[in-house]
Short mmCIF file of C-alpha atoms in Angstrom, two decimals:
data_model
loop_
_atom_site.label_atom_id
_atom_site.label_comp_id
_atom_site.label_asym_id
_atom_site.label_seq_id
_atom_site.Cartn_x
_atom_site.Cartn_y
_atom_site.Cartn_z
CA MET D 6 83.39 88.20 -29.16
CA ASP D 7 80.46 86.03 -28.08
CA TYR D 8 79.40 82.62 -29.30
CA THR D 9 75.64 82.33 -29.61
CA PRO D 10 74.23 78.78 -29.90
CA GLY D 11 71.37 78.26 -32.32
CA GLY D 12 69.43 74.98 -32.13
CA LEU D 13 68.30 73.39 -35.38
CA HIS D 14 65.38 71.37 -33.96
CA PHE D 15 63.03 73.06 -36.49
CA LEU D 16 64.62 71.13 -39.39
CA PRO D 17 62.84 68.10 -40.85
CA ALA D 18 64.67 64.76 -40.70
CA GLY D 19 67.71 64.55 -42.95
CA ARG D 20 71.14 66.04 -43.45
CA TYR D 21 71.73 69.66 -44.46
CA ARG D 22 74.68 71.69 -45.66
CA ALA D 23 74.99 74.81 -43.50
CA THR D 24 76.92 77.64 -45.17
CA VAL D 25 77.81 80.10 -42.41
CA TRP D 26 79.12 83.66 -42.63
CA GLU D 27 80.14 85.07 -39.25
CA ASP D 28 82.31 87.77 -37.71
CA GLY D 29 86.08 87.28 -37.81
CA GLU D 30 88.83 88.50 -35.51
CA ALA D 31 89.04 92.02 -37.00
CA PRO D 32 86.01 94.36 -37.24
CA ASP D 33 86.08 94.19 -41.05
CA GLU D 34 86.69 90.43 -41.31
CA VAL D 35 84.01 87.90 -42.28
CA ARG D 36 84.59 84.15 -42.03
CA ARG D 37 82.78 81.62 -44.23
CA ASN D 38 82.59 77.90 -43.59
CA GLU D 39 80.41 74.92 -44.44
CA ARG D 40 79.39 71.94 -42.36
CA ILE D 41 76.87 69.12 -42.48
CA VAL D 42 74.16 69.34 -39.80
CA THR D 43 70.95 67.61 -38.69
CA ALA D 44 68.02 68.65 -36.49
CA ARG D 45 69.95 67.37 -33.45
CA ASP D 46 72.79 69.87 -33.96
CA ALA D 47 73.27 73.45 -32.84
CA LEU D 48 75.35 76.13 -34.53
CA ALA D 49 77.64 78.24 -32.35
CA LEU D 50 77.90 81.55 -34.18
CA ARG D 51 80.73 83.99 -33.56
CA LEU D 52 79.18 87.46 -33.08
CA SER D 53 80.87 90.76 -32.27
CA SER D 54 78.91 93.44 -30.39
CA ALA D 55 77.86 95.23 -33.60
CA GLY D 56 78.19 92.28 -35.98
CA GLY D 57 76.02 89.50 -37.19
CA ALA D 58 75.86 86.19 -38.99
CA ALA D 59 74.05 84.60 -41.91
CA VAL D 60 73.31 80.91 -42.44
CA ILE D 61 71.98 79.11 -45.53
CA LEU D 62 70.63 75.59 -44.95
CA GLU D 63 70.27 73.30 -47.97
CA PRO D 64 69.46 69.59 -48.16
CA SER D 65 72.66 67.57 -48.48
CA ASP D 66 73.24 64.43 -50.50
CA ARG D 67 76.37 63.60 -48.47
#
């Protein structure tokens, strides 16, 4: 399992809720989590060799 960093420097100023779906431990497992991010952050995504990830970024009021 590899962790692939993804920089968020393309985001405008502000705080965003990142909802992340990424590969789990088993081949058929998907993990979902949320975190608050800014343009200075990077997401480390857990990717299996034939897997993938999806991220939704939405403005946050937190």
